[in-house]
């Protein structure tokens, strides 16, 4: 067994791999220190062989409380954008690069905090295992944390978003996180750019 919070997620992965087995094992993960303050592990959800995998950053406050990914305001915006982009939500597996809520306390409020590089790397085995099982055609990489995990530390979403890239047997399309749309000074403009990126991902699926 891994020493508490030091050795990453790999020792916690089950020998027999299925999404159900991964989800059960991830509930006990102590591969980094984030588990100490989070309410629970928030694992990915969706069809076992989804055509699209959407990878966000970390669970938010509501996701941490409810135990499901993308159920807060950013998730509602994502659902709207997927529909407008012509991506069937029933063909989508959603997950996060980091499975525990990363936050700092401000009074009684829990404010999202970007995970450290070490925390992203520690959680990467869970994401790699999800990808290996789902085998999506298209991976939508949402935000810098997801890009760090999947595309490397040199990748910059702001400069390289919206460009289909090979990632294993799949096509990856990077974009901003939907929460960034909600925080944007011009939300309409940010949403339009986010929607454009999802439409590129939809087109990549059709051409694959």
Coordinates of C-alpha atoms in Angstrom, one line a residue:
X1 CA 0.0 0.0 0.0
X2 CA 1.2 3.5 -0.8
X3 CA 2.4 5.7 1.9
X4 CA -0.3 8.3 2.7
X5 CA -0.3 11.0 0.1
X6 CA 3.2 10.5 -1.2
X7 CA 3.3 8.0 -4.1
X8 CA 0.5 8.8 -6.4
X9 CA -2.6 6.9 -7.4
X10 CA -0.9 3.9 -9.1
X11 CA -0.8 1.6 -6.1
X12 CA -4.5 2.1 -5.5
X13 CA -5.6 0.9 -9.0
X14 CA -7.3 -2.5 -9.0
X15 CA -5.8 -5.5 -10.7
X16 CA -9.0 -6.2 -12.6
X17 CA -10.0 -3.2 -14.7
X18 CA -13.5 -2.0 -15.4
X19 CA -15.1 1.4 -14.8
X20 CA -17.0 0.0 -11.9
X21 CA -13.9 -1.4 -10.3
X22 CA -11.9 1.8 -10.9
X23 CA -14.7 3.9 -9.3
X24 CA -14.8 1.7 -6.3
X25 CA -11.0 1.7 -5.8
X26 CA -10.8 5.4 -6.4
X27 CA -13.1 6.0 -3.4
X28 CA -10.2 4.9 -1.2
X29 CA -7.4 6.8 -3.0
X30 CA -4.9 8.6 -0.8
X31 CA -2.3 9.1 -3.6
X32 CA -2.0 12.8 -2.8
X33 CA -3.0 15.1 0.1
X34 CA -6.2 16.4 -1.5
X35 CA -8.2 13.5 -0.1
X36 CA -7.8 14.8 3.4
X37 CA -10.1 17.8 3.1
X38 CA -12.4 16.7 0.2
X39 CA -15.7 15.1 1.0
X40 CA -15.2 12.2 -1.5
X41 CA -13.6 11.1 -4.7
X42 CA -15.5 12.3 -7.7
X43 CA -14.9 9.8 -10.5
X44 CA -15.9 9.9 -14.1
X45 CA -19.4 9.0 -15.4
X46 CA -20.8 8.0 -18.7
X47 CA -21.1 5.1 -21.2
X48 CA -18.4 2.4 -21.0
X49 CA -17.5 3.0 -24.7
X50 CA -18.4 6.7 -25.2
X51 CA -17.4 8.3 -28.4
X52 CA -16.5 11.5 -26.6
X53 CA -14.5 11.9 -23.4
X54 CA -14.6 15.3 -21.8
X55 CA -11.8 15.9 -19.3
X56 CA -12.1 18.9 -16.9
X57 CA -9.8 20.0 -14.1
X58 CA -11.1 19.2 -10.6
X59 CA -14.5 18.7 -9.0
X60 CA -16.1 21.9 -7.8
X61 CA -17.9 22.5 -4.5
X62 CA -21.2 21.0 -5.7
X63 CA -19.6 18.1 -7.4
X64 CA -17.6 17.3 -4.2
X65 CA -20.8 17.4 -2.1
X66 CA -22.9 15.4 -4.5
X67 CA -20.3 12.9 -5.7
X68 CA -20.9 13.5 -9.5
X69 CA -18.9 15.4 -12.1
X70 CA -20.2 18.5 -13.8
X71 CA -23.4 19.0 -11.8
X72 CA -22.8 22.6 -10.8
X73 CA -23.1 25.8 -12.9
X74 CA -20.2 24.9 -15.2
X75 CA -21.9 21.6 -15.8
X76 CA -25.2 23.2 -16.8
X77 CA -23.4 25.5 -19.2
X78 CA -21.5 22.5 -20.6
X79 CA -24.8 20.6 -21.2
X80 CA -26.2 23.6 -23.1
X81 CA -23.0 23.9 -25.3
X82 CA -23.0 20.2 -26.1
X83 CA -26.5 20.3 -27.3
X84 CA -25.8 23.4 -29.4
X85 CA -22.6 21.8 -30.8
X86 CA -24.6 18.7 -31.9
X87 CA -22.9 16.3 -29.5
X88 CA -25.3 13.7 -28.0
X89 CA -24.9 13.8 -24.2
X90 CA -25.6 10.0 -24.2
X91 CA -22.3 9.5 -26.2
X92 CA -20.2 11.5 -23.6
X93 CA -18.1 10.3 -20.7
X94 CA -17.2 13.1 -18.4
X95 CA -14.4 13.1 -15.9
X96 CA -11.7 15.3 -14.3
X97 CA -7.9 15.2 -14.4
X98 CA -7.9 15.4 -10.6
X99 CA -10.6 13.4 -8.7
X100 CA -10.6 15.3 -5.4
X101 CA -11.8 18.9 -4.9
X102 CA -8.9 21.3 -4.5
X103 CA -9.9 24.4 -2.6
X104 CA -8.9 27.0 -0.1
X105 CA -11.2 28.2 2.7
X106 CA -12.3 31.9 2.6
X107 CA -14.4 32.3 5.7
X108 CA -17.0 29.5 5.4
X109 CA -16.7 29.3 1.6
X110 CA -14.6 26.8 -0.2
X111 CA -12.9 28.5 -3.1
X112 CA -11.6 26.4 -6.0
X113 CA -7.8 26.3 -6.1
X114 CA -5.8 25.0 -9.1
X115 CA -4.1 21.7 -8.2
X116 CA -0.3 21.6 -8.1
X117 CA 1.7 19.8 -10.8
X118 CA 2.5 17.1 -8.2
X119 CA -1.2 16.6 -7.5
X120 CA -2.0 16.5 -11.2
X121 CA 0.7 13.9 -11.8
X122 CA -0.4 11.8 -8.8
X123 CA -3.9 11.5 -10.2
X124 CA -2.9 10.8 -13.8
X125 CA -3.1 6.9 -13.4
X126 CA -6.8 7.1 -12.9
X127 CA -7.3 9.2 -16.0
X128 CA -5.0 6.9 -18.0
X129 CA -7.0 3.9 -16.9
X130 CA -10.3 5.6 -17.8
X131 CA -9.0 6.4 -21.3
X132 CA -7.8 2.8 -21.8
X133 CA -11.2 1.4 -20.9
X134 CA -13.5 3.9 -22.7
X135 CA -11.4 4.2 -25.8
X136 CA -13.1 7.4 -27.1
X137 CA -12.8 8.7 -30.6
X138 CA -12.5 12.3 -29.4
X139 CA -11.1 13.8 -26.2
X140 CA -12.1 17.3 -25.3
X141 CA -9.4 18.7 -23.0
X142 CA -11.0 21.5 -20.9
X143 CA -8.6 23.8 -19.1
X144 CA -5.0 24.0 -18.1
X145 CA -5.1 21.2 -15.5
X146 CA -6.5 18.7 -18.0
X147 CA -4.0 19.9 -20.6
X148 CA -1.1 19.4 -18.2
X149 CA -2.3 15.9 -17.5
X150 CA -3.0 14.8 -21.1
X151 CA -0.9 17.0 -23.4
X152 CA 2.1 17.9 -21.3
X153 CA 3.4 20.8 -19.3
X154 CA 4.4 22.9 -22.4
X155 CA 0.9 22.9 -23.9
X156 CA -0.9 26.2 -23.7
X157 CA -4.7 26.1 -24.1
X158 CA -4.9 29.8 -24.9
X159 CA -2.5 29.4 -27.9
X160 CA -3.4 25.9 -29.1
X161 CA -7.1 25.6 -28.4
X162 CA -9.5 24.3 -31.1
X163 CA -6.8 22.4 -33.1
X164 CA -7.4 18.7 -33.5
X165 CA -4.3 16.8 -32.3
X166 CA -3.6 13.0 -32.2
X167 CA -3.6 11.5 -28.8
X168 CA -3.0 7.8 -28.9
X169 CA -5.7 6.4 -31.1
X170 CA -8.0 9.4 -30.4
X171 CA -8.2 13.0 -31.5
X172 CA -7.8 15.6 -28.8
X173 CA -9.3 19.1 -29.0
X174 CA -8.3 21.5 -26.2
X175 CA -10.5 24.4 -25.0
X176 CA -11.2 26.5 -21.9
X177 CA -13.0 25.1 -19.0
X178 CA -16.7 26.0 -18.9
X179 CA -16.1 27.7 -15.5
X180 CA -13.8 30.1 -17.3
X181 CA -16.8 31.1 -19.5
X182 CA -18.7 31.9 -16.3
X183 CA -15.9 34.0 -15.0
X184 CA -15.2 35.9 -18.3
X185 CA -15.7 39.6 -18.4
X186 CA -17.5 39.1 -21.8
X187 CA -19.4 35.9 -21.1
X188 CA -21.1 35.8 -24.6
X189 CA -17.8 36.1 -26.4
X190 CA -16.2 33.4 -24.2
X191 CA -19.2 31.1 -24.7
X192 CA -19.0 31.6 -28.5
X193 CA -15.4 30.5 -28.5
X194 CA -16.1 27.5 -26.3
X195 CA -18.9 26.5 -28.5
X196 CA -16.7 26.8 -31.6
X197 CA -14.2 24.4 -30.0
X198 CA -16.9 21.9 -29.3
X199 CA -18.1 22.1 -32.8
X200 CA -14.6 21.3 -34.0
X201 CA -14.6 18.3 -31.7
X202 CA -18.0 17.2 -33.1
X203 CA -16.6 17.5 -36.7
X204 CA -13.5 15.5 -35.7
X205 CA -15.7 12.7 -34.5
X206 CA -17.6 12.6 -37.8
X207 CA -14.4 12.5 -39.8
X208 CA -12.6 9.9 -37.7

